[in-house]
Tab-separated table of N, CA and C in Angstrom:
chain	number	residue	atom	x	y	z
C	5	UNK	N	-23.844	0.571	-14.833
C	5	UNK	CA	-24.582	-0.367	-14.016
C	5	UNK	C	-23.915	-0.474	-12.649
C	6	UNK	N	-24.682	-0.360	-11.627
C	6	UNK	CA	-24.179	-0.403	-10.259
C	6	UNK	C	-23.960	-1.845	-9.812
C	7	UNK	N	-22.849	-2.070	-9.132
C	7	UNK	CA	-22.536	-3.389	-8.578
C	7	UNK	C	-22.276	-3.202	-7.087
C	8	UNK	N	-23.150	-3.772	-6.261
C	8	UNK	CA	-22.994	-3.625	-4.819
C	8	UNK	C	-22.066	-4.709	-4.277
C	9	UNK	N	-21.163	-4.276	-3.391
C	9	UNK	CA	-20.221	-5.183	-2.739
C	9	UNK	C	-20.185	-4.853	-1.256
C	10	UNK	N	-19.625	-5.763	-0.495
C	10	UNK	CA	-19.442	-5.502	0.923
C	10	UNK	C	-18.091	-4.835	1.146
C	11	UNK	N	-18.140	-3.649	1.733
C	11	UNK	CA	-16.921	-2.975	2.148
C	11	UNK	C	-16.431	-3.712	3.395
C	12	UNK	N	-15.141	-4.048	3.412
C	12	UNK	CA	-14.575	-4.782	4.546
C	12	UNK	C	-13.375	-4.035	5.101
C	13	UNK	N	-12.947	-4.448	6.292
C	13	UNK	CA	-11.804	-3.794	6.923
C	13	UNK	C	-10.521	-4.592	6.672
C	14	UNK	N	-9.474	-4.197	7.377
C	14	UNK	CA	-8.157	-4.823	7.237
C	14	UNK	C	-8.137	-6.278	7.691
C	15	UNK	N	-9.201	-6.726	8.336
C	15	UNK	CA	-9.296	-8.110	8.817
C	15	UNK	C	-10.411	-8.869	8.096
C	16	UNK	N	-10.912	-8.298	6.996
C	16	UNK	CA	-11.972	-8.893	6.171
C	16	UNK	C	-13.302	-8.992	6.911
C	17	UNK	N	-13.552	-8.054	7.810
C	17	UNK	CA	-14.843	-7.986	8.502
C	17	UNK	C	-15.726	-6.980	7.768
C	18	UNK	N	-16.988	-7.331	7.566
C	18	UNK	CA	-17.914	-6.480	6.818
C	18	UNK	C	-18.226	-5.208	7.598
C	19	UNK	N	-18.102	-4.070	6.898
C	19	UNK	CA	-18.417	-2.763	7.475
C	19	UNK	C	-19.720	-2.199	6.931
C	20	UNK	N	-20.100	-2.647	5.727
C	20	UNK	CA	-21.320	-2.139	5.117
C	20	UNK	C	-21.378	-2.505	3.650
C	21	UNK	N	-22.432	-2.054	2.982
C	21	UNK	CA	-22.640	-2.317	1.562
C	21	UNK	C	-22.423	-1.014	0.798
C	22	UNK	N	-21.619	-1.089	-0.265
C	22	UNK	CA	-21.292	0.091	-1.065
C	22	UNK	C	-21.292	-0.298	-2.542
C	23	UNK	N	-21.338	0.696	-3.389
C	23	UNK	CA	-21.160	0.476	-4.814
C	23	UNK	C	-19.679	0.172	-5.070
C	24	UNK	N	-19.394	-0.804	-5.924
C	24	UNK	CA	-18.004	-1.199	-6.164
C	24	UNK	C	-17.162	-0.038	-6.683
C	25	UNK	N	-17.710	0.759	-7.588
C	25	UNK	CA	-16.952	1.903	-8.090
C	25	UNK	C	-16.630	2.889	-6.971
C	26	UNK	N	-17.561	3.058	-6.032
C	26	UNK	CA	-17.306	3.928	-4.882
C	26	UNK	C	-16.185	3.351	-4.020
C	27	UNK	N	-16.195	2.036	-3.822
C	27	UNK	CA	-15.137	1.388	-3.039
C	27	UNK	C	-13.783	1.619	-3.688
C	28	UNK	N	-13.730	1.519	-4.996
C	28	UNK	CA	-12.468	1.741	-5.711
C	28	UNK	C	-12.030	3.193	-5.565
C	29	UNK	N	-12.956	4.136	-5.806
C	29	UNK	CA	-12.616	5.569	-5.702
C	29	UNK	C	-12.151	5.945	-4.304
C	30	UNK	N	-12.825	5.391	-3.281
C	30	UNK	CA	-12.504	5.737	-1.891
C	30	UNK	C	-11.369	4.891	-1.321
C	31	UNK	N	-10.873	3.932	-2.121
C	31	UNK	CA	-9.775	3.069	-1.684
C	31	UNK	C	-10.178	2.183	-0.500
C	32	UNK	N	-11.432	1.717	-0.524
C	32	UNK	CA	-11.943	0.840	0.528
C	32	UNK	C	-11.760	-0.616	0.121
C	33	UNK	N	-11.290	-1.452	1.003
C	33	UNK	CA	-11.183	-2.883	0.673
C	33	UNK	C	-12.560	-3.503	0.444
C	34	UNK	N	-12.606	-4.406	-0.518
C	34	UNK	CA	-13.782	-5.231	-0.765
C	34	UNK	C	-13.286	-6.599	-1.201
C	35	UNK	N	-14.195	-7.524	-1.452
C	35	UNK	CA	-13.817	-8.921	-1.684
C	35	UNK	C	-13.886	-9.310	-3.158
C	36	UNK	N	-12.888	-10.094	-3.559
C	36	UNK	CA	-12.838	-10.670	-4.895
C	36	UNK	C	-12.611	-12.175	-4.734
C	37	UNK	N	-13.459	-12.966	-5.353
C	37	UNK	CA	-13.288	-14.425	-5.350
C	37	UNK	C	-12.549	-14.821	-6.618
C	38	UNK	N	-11.488	-15.592	-6.468
C	38	UNK	CA	-10.698	-16.018	-7.614
C	38	UNK	C	-10.474	-17.525	-7.566
C	39	UNK	N	-10.230	-18.081	-8.732
C	39	UNK	CA	-9.935	-19.506	-8.824
C	39	UNK	C	-8.755	-19.719	-9.759
C	40	UNK	N	-7.807	-20.485	-9.292
C	40	UNK	CA	-6.724	-20.949	-10.146
C	40	UNK	C	-7.167	-22.313	-10.662
C	41	UNK	N	-7.274	-22.412	-11.979
C	41	UNK	CA	-7.745	-23.655	-12.597
C	41	UNK	C	-6.550	-24.461	-13.084
C	42	UNK	N	-6.639	-25.750	-12.874
C	42	UNK	CA	-5.630	-26.634	-13.446
C	42	UNK	C	-6.340	-27.812	-14.081
C	43	UNK	N	-5.630	-28.479	-14.966
C	43	UNK	CA	-6.207	-29.665	-15.602
C	43	UNK	C	-5.657	-30.906	-14.901
C	44	UNK	N	-6.063	-32.063	-15.362
C	44	UNK	CA	-5.651	-33.312	-14.714
C	44	UNK	C	-4.152	-33.578	-14.826
C	45	UNK	N	-3.484	-32.913	-15.766
C	45	UNK	CA	-2.031	-33.046	-15.903
C	45	UNK	C	-1.287	-32.052	-15.009
C	46	UNK	N	-2.022	-31.194	-14.317
C	46	UNK	CA	-1.394	-30.223	-13.424
C	46	UNK	C	-1.054	-28.898	-14.072
C	47	UNK	N	-1.405	-28.739	-15.362
C	47	UNK	CA	-1.144	-27.456	-16.011
C	47	UNK	C	-2.108	-26.404	-15.473
C	48	UNK	N	-1.691	-25.160	-15.525
C	48	UNK	CA	-2.480	-24.042	-14.998
C	48	UNK	C	-3.057	-23.237	-16.160
C	49	UNK	N	-4.313	-22.843	-16.007
C	49	UNK	CA	-4.971	-22.038	-17.027
C	49	UNK	C	-4.469	-20.598	-16.931
C	50	UNK	N	-4.018	-20.082	-18.059
C	50	UNK	CA	-3.602	-18.685	-18.163
C	50	UNK	C	-4.508	-18.040	-19.194
C	51	UNK	N	-5.056	-16.906	-18.840
C	51	UNK	CA	-5.937	-16.209	-19.770
C	51	UNK	C	-5.471	-14.780	-19.961
C	52	UNK	N	-5.916	-14.205	-21.070
C	52	UNK	CA	-5.661	-12.782	-21.306
C	52	UNK	C	-7.011	-12.088	-21.335
C	53	UNK	N	-7.122	-11.049	-20.534
C	53	UNK	CA	-8.375	-10.312	-20.432
C	53	UNK	C	-8.657	-9.570	-21.736
C	54	UNK	N	-9.935	-9.453	-22.054
C	54	UNK	CA	-10.352	-8.738	-23.263
C	54	UNK	C	-9.911	-7.278	-23.185
C	55	UNK	N	-9.612	-6.708	-24.333
C	55	UNK	CA	-9.174	-5.307	-24.406
C	55	UNK	C	-10.279	-4.340	-24.002
C	56	UNK	N	-11.517	-4.799	-24.018
C	56	UNK	CA	-12.649	-3.937	-23.686
C	56	UNK	C	-12.973	-3.924	-22.192
C	57	UNK	N	-12.258	-4.708	-21.400
C	57	UNK	CA	-12.527	-4.753	-19.958
C	57	UNK	C	-12.178	-3.408	-19.318
C	58	UNK	N	-13.002	-2.978	-18.358
C	58	UNK	CA	-12.768	-1.685	-17.714
C	58	UNK	C	-11.578	-1.738	-16.758
C	59	UNK	N	-11.300	-2.916	-16.220
C	59	UNK	CA	-10.164	-3.062	-15.303
C	59	UNK	C	-9.133	-4.005	-15.918
C	60	UNK	N	-7.919	-3.532	-16.073
C	60	UNK	CA	-6.773	-4.308	-16.555
C	60	UNK	C	-6.980	-4.951	-17.927
C	61	UNK	N	-7.424	-4.156	-18.918
C	61	UNK	CA	-7.634	-4.708	-20.260
C	61	UNK	C	-6.335	-5.257	-20.846
C	62	UNK	N	-6.446	-6.424	-21.480
C	62	UNK	CA	-5.304	-7.023	-22.160
C	62	UNK	C	-4.269	-7.664	-21.257
C	63	UNK	N	-4.457	-7.595	-19.971
C	63	UNK	CA	-3.486	-8.192	-19.042
C	63	UNK	C	-3.698	-9.698	-18.952
C	64	UNK	N	-2.637	-10.400	-18.625
C	64	UNK	CA	-2.714	-11.843	-18.402
C	64	UNK	C	-3.134	-12.106	-16.962
C	65	UNK	N	-3.682	-13.293	-16.743
C	65	UNK	CA	-4.128	-13.656	-15.401
C	65	UNK	C	-4.098	-15.162	-15.232
C	66	UNK	N	-3.819	-15.589	-14.022
C	66	UNK	CA	-3.900	-17.008	-13.661
C	66	UNK	C	-5.130	-17.249	-12.801
C	67	UNK	N	-5.890	-16.184	-12.561
C	67	UNK	CA	-7.079	-16.286	-11.714
C	67	UNK	C	-8.319	-15.949	-12.529
C	68	UNK	N	-9.354	-16.755	-12.348
C	68	UNK	CA	-10.663	-16.465	-12.916
C	68	UNK	C	-11.512	-15.976	-11.754
C	69	UNK	N	-12.171	-14.856	-11.907
C	69	UNK	CA	-12.971	-14.419	-10.777
C	69	UNK	C	-13.561	-13.051	-10.932
C	70	UNK	N	-14.109	-12.579	-9.815
C	70	UNK	CA	-14.744	-11.280	-9.801
C	70	UNK	C	-15.239	-10.944	-8.408
C	71	UNK	N	-15.940	-9.850	-8.317
C	71	UNK	CA	-16.413	-9.350	-7.035
C	71	UNK	C	-17.374	-10.336	-6.375
C	72	UNK	N	-17.264	-10.417	-5.056
C	72	UNK	CA	-18.180	-11.217	-4.252
C	72	UNK	C	-19.426	-10.375	-4.029
C	73	UNK	N	-20.584	-10.907	-4.398
C	73	UNK	CA	-21.836	-10.184	-4.207
C	73	UNK	C	-22.191	-10.078	-2.721
C	74	UNK	N	-23.036	-9.130	-2.405
C	74	UNK	CA	-23.493	-8.936	-1.029
C	74	UNK	C	-24.156	-10.218	-0.531
C	75	UNK	N	-23.717	-10.695	0.627
C	75	UNK	CA	-24.281	-11.893	1.235
C	75	UNK	C	-23.769	-13.200	0.655
C	76	UNK	N	-22.877	-13.139	-0.298
C	76	UNK	CA	-22.346	-14.328	-0.964
C	76	UNK	C	-21.019	-14.710	-0.308
C	77	UNK	N	-20.750	-15.998	-0.201
C	77	UNK	CA	-19.461	-16.444	0.324
C	77	UNK	C	-18.427	-16.400	-0.794
C	78	UNK	N	-17.146	-16.450	-0.410
C	78	UNK	CA	-16.087	-16.530	-1.413
C	78	UNK	C	-16.317	-17.753	-2.318
C	79	UNK	N	-16.666	-18.887	-1.721
C	79	UNK	CA	-16.836	-20.118	-2.484
C	79	UNK	C	-18.003	-20.005	-3.483
C	80	UNK	N	-19.107	-19.438	-3.041
C	80	UNK	CA	-20.257	-19.259	-3.943
C	80	UNK	C	-19.881	-18.353	-5.113
C	81	UNK	N	-19.177	-17.280	-4.814
C	81	UNK	CA	-18.771	-16.350	-5.866
C	81	UNK	C	-17.786	-17.000	-6.829
C	82	UNK	N	-16.853	-17.786	-6.319
C	82	UNK	CA	-15.874	-18.454	-7.180
C	82	UNK	C	-16.577	-19.417	-8.133
C	83	UNK	N	-17.519	-20.188	-7.609
C	83	UNK	CA	-18.274	-21.134	-8.442
C	83	UNK	C	-19.059	-20.384	-9.523
C	84	UNK	N	-19.737	-19.305	-9.125
C	84	UNK	CA	-20.532	-18.495	-10.064
C	84	UNK	C	-19.647	-17.899	-11.159
C	85	UNK	N	-18.507	-17.343	-10.757
C	85	UNK	CA	-17.615	-16.708	-11.728
C	85	UNK	C	-17.053	-17.713	-12.733
C	86	UNK	N	-16.747	-18.930	-12.300
C	86	UNK	CA	-16.274	-19.953	-13.240
C	86	UNK	C	-17.334	-20.243	-14.296
C	87	UNK	N	-18.577	-20.333	-13.859
C	87	UNK	CA	-19.669	-20.593	-14.798
C	87	UNK	C	-19.844	-19.415	-15.756
C	88	UNK	N	-19.792	-18.195	-15.233
C	88	UNK	CA	-19.993	-17.010	-16.065
C	88	UNK	C	-18.850	-16.799	-17.054
C	89	UNK	N	-17.616	-16.948	-16.599
C	89	UNK	CA	-16.467	-16.602	-17.427
C	89	UNK	C	-15.968	-17.740	-18.305
C	90	UNK	N	-16.083	-18.993	-17.827
C	90	UNK	CA	-15.546	-20.126	-18.579
C	90	UNK	C	-16.596	-21.134	-19.011
C	91	UNK	N	-17.841	-20.956	-18.561
C	91	UNK	CA	-18.892	-21.881	-18.939
C	91	UNK	C	-18.747	-23.261	-18.336
C	92	UNK	N	-18.076	-23.365	-17.192
C	92	UNK	CA	-17.901	-24.669	-16.536
C	92	UNK	C	-18.488	-24.625	-15.128
C	93	UNK	N	-18.989	-25.763	-14.713
C	93	UNK	CA	-19.530	-25.914	-13.364
C	93	UNK	C	-18.792	-27.067	-12.709
C	94	UNK	N	-17.737	-26.717	-11.979
C	94	UNK	CA	-16.918	-27.719	-11.299
C	94	UNK	C	-16.730	-27.289	-9.847
C	95	UNK	N	-16.451	-28.239	-8.961
C	95	UNK	CA	-16.222	-27.871	-7.562
C	95	UNK	C	-15.007	-26.960	-7.417
C	96	UNK	N	-15.114	-26.037	-6.478
C	96	UNK	CA	-13.979	-25.178	-6.132
C	96	UNK	C	-13.586	-25.483	-4.686
C	97	UNK	N	-12.311	-25.349	-4.423
C	97	UNK	CA	-11.812	-25.580	-3.069
C	97	UNK	C	-11.114	-24.311	-2.591
C	98	UNK	N	-11.594	-23.757	-1.480
C	98	UNK	CA	-10.976	-22.558	-0.914
C	98	UNK	C	-9.580	-22.914	-0.410
C	99	UNK	N	-8.588	-22.084	-0.763
C	99	UNK	CA	-7.216	-22.329	-0.341
C	99	UNK	C	-6.731	-21.321	0.697
C	100	UNK	N	-6.854	-20.039	0.370
C	100	UNK	CA	-6.351	-18.995	1.262
C	100	UNK	C	-6.914	-17.651	0.809
C	101	UNK	N	-6.727	-16.656	1.631
C	101	UNK	CA	-7.081	-15.292	1.233
C	101	UNK	C	-5.952	-14.371	1.662
C	102	UNK	N	-5.844	-13.250	0.961
C	102	UNK	CA	-4.843	-12.247	1.320
C	102	UNK	C	-5.303	-10.879	0.849
C	103	UNK	N	-4.857	-9.865	1.556
C	103	UNK	CA	-5.178	-8.489	1.212
C	103	UNK	C	-4.166	-8.008	0.185
C	104	UNK	N	-4.653	-7.698	-0.994
C	104	UNK	CA	-3.799	-7.236	-2.083
C	104	UNK	C	-3.967	-5.728	-2.237
C	105	UNK	N	-2.867	-5.014	-2.150
C	105	UNK	CA	-2.888	-3.555	-2.302
C	105	UNK	C	-2.256	-3.112	-3.622
C	106	UNK	N	-1.940	-4.066	-4.491
C	106	UNK	CA	-1.190	-3.770	-5.712
C	106	UNK	C	-2.043	-3.196	-6.844
C	107	UNK	N	-3.353	-3.286	-6.772
C	107	UNK	CA	-4.208	-2.857	-7.876
C	107	UNK	C	-4.709	-1.440	-7.743
C	108	UNK	N	-5.907	-1.215	-8.269
C	108	UNK	CA	-6.490	0.124	-8.257
C	108	UNK	C	-7.115	0.475	-6.916
C	109	UNK	N	-7.361	-0.526	-6.100
C	109	UNK	CA	-7.821	-0.325	-4.725
C	109	UNK	C	-7.521	-1.619	-3.966
C	110	UNK	N	-7.490	-1.567	-2.646
C	110	UNK	CA	-7.213	-2.798	-1.905
C	110	UNK	C	-8.382	-3.777	-2.017
C	111	UNK	N	-8.044	-5.046	-2.211
C	111	UNK	CA	-9.062	-6.094	-2.268
C	111	UNK	C	-8.575	-7.305	-1.496
C	112	UNK	N	-9.536	-7.972	-0.884
C	112	UNK	CA	-9.263	-9.282	-0.303
C	112	UNK	C	-9.476	-10.297	-1.407
C	113	UNK	N	-8.426	-11.020	-1.784
C	113	UNK	CA	-8.555	-12.112	-2.738
C	113	UNK	C	-8.821	-13.391	-1.967
C	114	UNK	N	-9.955	-14.019	-2.225
C	114	UNK	CA	-10.224	-15.369	-1.736
C	114	UNK	C	-9.839	-16.305	-2.863
C	115	UNK	N	-8.729	-17.034	-2.690
C	115	UNK	CA	-8.177	-17.850	-3.767
C	115	UNK	C	-8.630	-19.303	-3.617
C	116	UNK	N	-9.137	-19.843	-4.703
C	116	UNK	CA	-9.639	-21.214	-4.768
C	116	UNK	C	-8.867	-21.985	-5.819
C	117	UNK	N	-9.086	-23.282	-5.821
C	117	UNK	CA	-8.530	-24.146	-6.851
C	117	UNK	C	-9.668	-24.970	-7.440
C	118	UNK	N	-9.595	-25.211	-8.745
C	118	UNK	CA	-10.553	-26.087	-9.410
C	118	UNK	C	-9.814	-26.927	-10.434
C	119	UNK	N	-10.178	-28.191	-10.513
C	119	UNK	CA	-9.666	-29.070	-11.551
C	119	UNK	C	-10.716	-29.089	-12.659
C	120	UNK	N	-10.293	-28.693	-13.853
C	120	UNK	CA	-11.222	-28.571	-14.971
C	120	UNK	C	-10.831	-29.580	-16.049
C	121	UNK	N	-11.756	-30.480	-16.327
C	121	UNK	CA	-11.498	-31.462	-17.383
C	121	UNK	C	-12.474	-31.305	-18.545
C	122	UNK	N	-13.489	-30.493	-18.375
C	122	UNK	CA	-14.455	-30.293	-19.455
C	122	UNK	C	-14.006	-29.135	-20.351
C	123	UNK	N	-14.596	-29.066	-21.531
C	123	UNK	CA	-14.249	-28.017	-22.484
C	123	UNK	C	-14.628	-26.642	-21.935
C	124	UNK	N	-13.768	-25.680	-22.161
C	124	UNK	CA	-14.025	-24.309	-21.729
C	124	UNK	C	-14.836	-23.589	-22.800
C	125	UNK	N	-15.758	-22.745	-22.340
C	125	UNK	CA	-16.532	-21.885	-23.229
C	125	UNK	C	-16.375	-20.466	-22.682
C	126	UNK	N	-15.205	-19.855	-22.951
C	126	UNK	CA	-14.932	-18.540	-22.367
C	126	UNK	C	-15.854	-17.446	-22.886
C	127	UNK	N	-16.202	-16.531	-21.996
C	127	UNK	CA	-17.014	-15.373	-22.354
C	127	UNK	C	-16.107	-14.392	-23.104
C	128	UNK	N	-16.341	-14.157	-24.407
C	128	UNK	CA	-15.456	-13.280	-25.171
C	128	UNK	C	-15.496	-11.824	-24.716
C	129	UNK	N	-16.514	-11.442	-23.988
C	129	UNK	CA	-16.571	-10.083	-23.453
C	129	UNK	C	-15.499	-9.901	-22.373
C	130	UNK	N	-15.148	-10.987	-21.690
C	130	UNK	CA	-14.181	-10.917	-20.601
C	130	UNK	C	-12.821	-11.512	-20.937
C	131	UNK	N	-12.796	-12.556	-21.785
C	131	UNK	CA	-11.556	-13.295	-22.035
C	131	UNK	C	-11.223	-13.266	-23.519
C	132	UNK	N	-10.020	-12.751	-23.834
C	132	UNK	CA	-9.584	-12.685	-25.235
C	132	UNK	C	-9.036	-14.030	-25.695
C	133	UNK	N	-8.269	-14.691	-24.852
C	133	UNK	CA	-7.707	-15.993	-25.201
C	133	UNK	C	-7.249	-16.675	-23.919
C	134	UNK	N	-7.013	-17.983	-24.031
C	134	UNK	CA	-6.565	-18.736	-22.870
C	134	UNK	C	-5.771	-19.942	-23.345
C	135	UNK	N	-4.934	-20.474	-22.441
C	135	UNK	CA	-4.167	-21.672	-22.740
C	135	UNK	C	-3.744	-22.319	-21.430
C	136	UNK	N	-3.457	-23.603	-21.499
C	136	UNK	CA	-2.945	-24.336	-20.350
C	136	UNK	C	-1.426	-24.319	-20.414
C	137	UNK	N	-0.778	-23.995	-19.292
C	137	UNK	CA	0.680	-23.931	-19.249
C	137	UNK	C	1.192	-24.729	-18.062
C	138	UNK	N	2.358	-25.341	-18.256
C	138	UNK	CA	2.996	-25.994	-17.115
C	138	UNK	C	3.515	-24.914	-16.180
C	139	UNK	N	3.810	-25.295	-14.958
C	139	UNK	CA	4.358	-24.327	-14.002
C	139	UNK	C	5.667	-23.752	-14.536
C	140	UNK	N	6.526	-24.596	-15.104
C	140	UNK	CA	7.797	-24.109	-15.647
C	140	UNK	C	7.584	-23.108	-16.774
C	141	UNK	N	6.644	-23.409	-17.676
C	141	UNK	CA	6.343	-22.475	-18.769
C	141	UNK	C	5.819	-21.153	-18.221
C	142	UNK	N	4.972	-21.238	-17.238
C	142	UNK	CA	4.394	-20.042	-16.635
C	142	UNK	C	5.462	-19.198	-15.946
C	143	UNK	N	6.352	-19.850	-15.219
C	143	UNK	CA	7.411	-19.121	-14.529
C	143	UNK	C	8.366	-18.442	-15.508
C	144	UNK	N	8.530	-19.021	-16.701
C	144	UNK	CA	9.391	-18.413	-17.723
C	144	UNK	C	8.848	-17.069	-18.205
C	145	UNK	N	7.522	-16.935	-18.281
C	145	UNK	CA	6.927	-15.707	-18.817
C	145	UNK	C	6.430	-14.754	-17.730
C	146	UNK	N	6.487	-15.183	-16.488
C	146	UNK	CA	5.907	-14.399	-15.382
C	146	UNK	C	6.464	-12.983	-15.294
C	147	UNK	N	7.736	-12.807	-15.600
C	147	UNK	CA	8.340	-11.473	-15.517
C	147	UNK	C	8.289	-10.724	-16.845
C	148	UNK	N	7.894	-11.410	-17.915
C	148	UNK	CA	7.861	-10.785	-19.233
C	148	UNK	C	6.472	-10.270	-19.596
C	149	UNK	N	5.438	-11.010	-19.232
C	149	UNK	CA	4.071	-10.641	-19.574
C	149	UNK	C	3.490	-9.730	-18.505
C	150	UNK	N	2.575	-8.875	-18.911
C	150	UNK	CA	1.903	-7.982	-17.969
C	150	UNK	C	0.708	-8.716	-17.358
C	151	UNK	N	0.824	-9.054	-16.074
C	151	UNK	CA	-0.247	-9.749	-15.358
C	151	UNK	C	-1.058	-8.755	-14.538
C	152	UNK	N	-2.293	-9.124	-14.234
C	152	UNK	CA	-3.116	-8.293	-13.375
C	152	UNK	C	-2.443	-8.174	-12.011
C	153	UNK	N	-2.624	-7.045	-11.339
C	153	UNK	CA	-2.056	-6.906	-10.000
C	153	UNK	C	-2.589	-8.000	-9.072
C	154	UNK	N	-1.702	-8.564	-8.305
C	154	UNK	CA	-2.081	-9.622	-7.371
C	154	UNK	C	-1.961	-11.010	-7.958
C	155	UNK	N	-1.998	-11.139	-9.273
C	155	UNK	CA	-1.901	-12.443	-9.912
C	155	UNK	C	-0.600	-13.170	-9.605
C	156	UNK	N	0.543	-12.511	-9.797
C	156	UNK	CA	1.804	-13.186	-9.481
C	156	UNK	C	1.916	-13.581	-7.998
C	157	UNK	N	1.414	-12.733	-7.098
C	157	UNK	CA	1.458	-13.072	-5.676
C	157	UNK	C	0.550	-14.263	-5.369
C	158	UNK	N	-0.639	-14.281	-5.961
C	158	UNK	CA	-1.546	-15.413	-5.758
C	158	UNK	C	-0.912	-16.699	-6.279
C	159	UNK	N	-0.273	-16.634	-7.439
C	159	UNK	CA	0.384	-17.809	-8.000
C	159	UNK	C	1.514	-18.277	-7.092
C	160	UNK	N	2.322	-17.341	-6.607
C	160	UNK	CA	3.428	-17.704	-5.713
C	160	UNK	C	2.905	-18.394	-4.463
C	161	UNK	N	1.871	-17.824	-3.849
C	161	UNK	CA	1.292	-18.426	-2.651
C	161	UNK	C	0.690	-19.804	-2.957
C	162	UNK	N	0.069	-19.907	-4.115
C	162	UNK	CA	-0.523	-21.175	-4.547
C	162	UNK	C	0.559	-22.251	-4.676
C	163	UNK	N	1.637	-21.912	-5.358
C	163	UNK	CA	2.712	-22.883	-5.560
C	163	UNK	C	3.405	-23.228	-4.245
C	164	UNK	N	3.594	-22.236	-3.372
C	164	UNK	CA	4.214	-22.496	-2.069
C	164	UNK	C	3.353	-23.377	-1.181
C	165	UNK	N	2.037	-23.323	-1.395
C	165	UNK	CA	1.137	-24.137	-0.572
C	165	UNK	C	1.178	-25.610	-0.985
C	166	UNK	N	1.771	-25.882	-2.141
C	166	UNK	CA	1.821	-27.253	-2.636
C	166	UNK	C	0.558	-27.671	-3.351
C	167	UNK	N	-0.397	-26.776	-3.490
C	167	UNK	CA	-1.686	-27.130	-4.098
C	167	UNK	C	-1.541	-27.475	-5.575
C	168	UNK	N	-0.655	-26.834	-6.271
C	168	UNK	CA	-0.541	-27.069	-7.691
C	168	UNK	C	0.441	-28.156	-8.070
C	169	UNK	N	0.857	-28.965	-7.121
C	169	UNK	CA	1.922	-29.921	-7.400
C	169	UNK	C	1.462	-31.241	-7.982
C	170	UNK	N	0.179	-31.536	-7.884
C	170	UNK	CA	-0.267	-32.835	-8.394
C	170	UNK	C	-1.492	-32.712	-9.246
C	171	UNK	N	-1.819	-33.792	-9.919
C	171	UNK	CA	-3.027	-33.835	-10.734
C	171	UNK	C	-4.132	-34.525	-9.968
C	172	UNK	N	-5.328	-34.461	-10.514
C	172	UNK	CA	-6.460	-35.124	-9.867
C	172	UNK	C	-7.462	-34.136	-9.353
C	173	UNK	N	-8.375	-34.604	-8.545
C	173	UNK	CA	-9.458	-33.767	-8.027
C	173	UNK	C	-9.015	-33.041	-6.760
C	174	UNK	N	-9.533	-31.817	-6.534
C	174	UNK	CA	-9.255	-31.155	-5.277
C	174	UNK	C	-9.910	-31.908	-4.133
C	175	UNK	N	-9.304	-31.817	-2.981
C	175	UNK	CA	-9.855	-32.483	-1.806
C	175	UNK	C	-11.185	-31.853	-1.436
C	176	UNK	N	-12.061	-32.634	-0.869
C	176	UNK	CA	-13.342	-32.102	-0.397
C	176	UNK	C	-13.093	-31.130	0.724
C	177	UNK	N	-13.852	-30.081	0.775
C	177	UNK	CA	-13.603	-29.117	1.822
C	177	UNK	C	-14.745	-28.305	2.025
């Protein structure tokens, strides 16, 4: 199945529309919307990708997300992906973006935050298991578990921004 994405440059400017697999093969940057979820106690959601996933099967992740569709904003894609992957519809707050070259092709990660207090209904096709972890617990396993490329960097930037330091709702933005 073909998935169209916007090919972007080193400054996240749109160059055109391409098939995502073509972007990966040609090593062209494209956009991925991600969300770091936390609960009201400040714990961070950690998930393990299903073994059947075509990209990074069985890897751990602190980000829920996927490709930004053509004409879609990072925020729209982040909201959509949360609903698709976790079955929740909660506000997302854009935090930052960065060009990640650590994976199978360069991608712009648009990183968001969401406070999730409702029950998760993970898509078993995408998520094998998930759990809430404190920052200290997460940092203990960060070097031991195999995380998706870019995940540890996104987490580091998230923690350095101070976004994950408190509980409650994300600020309106």
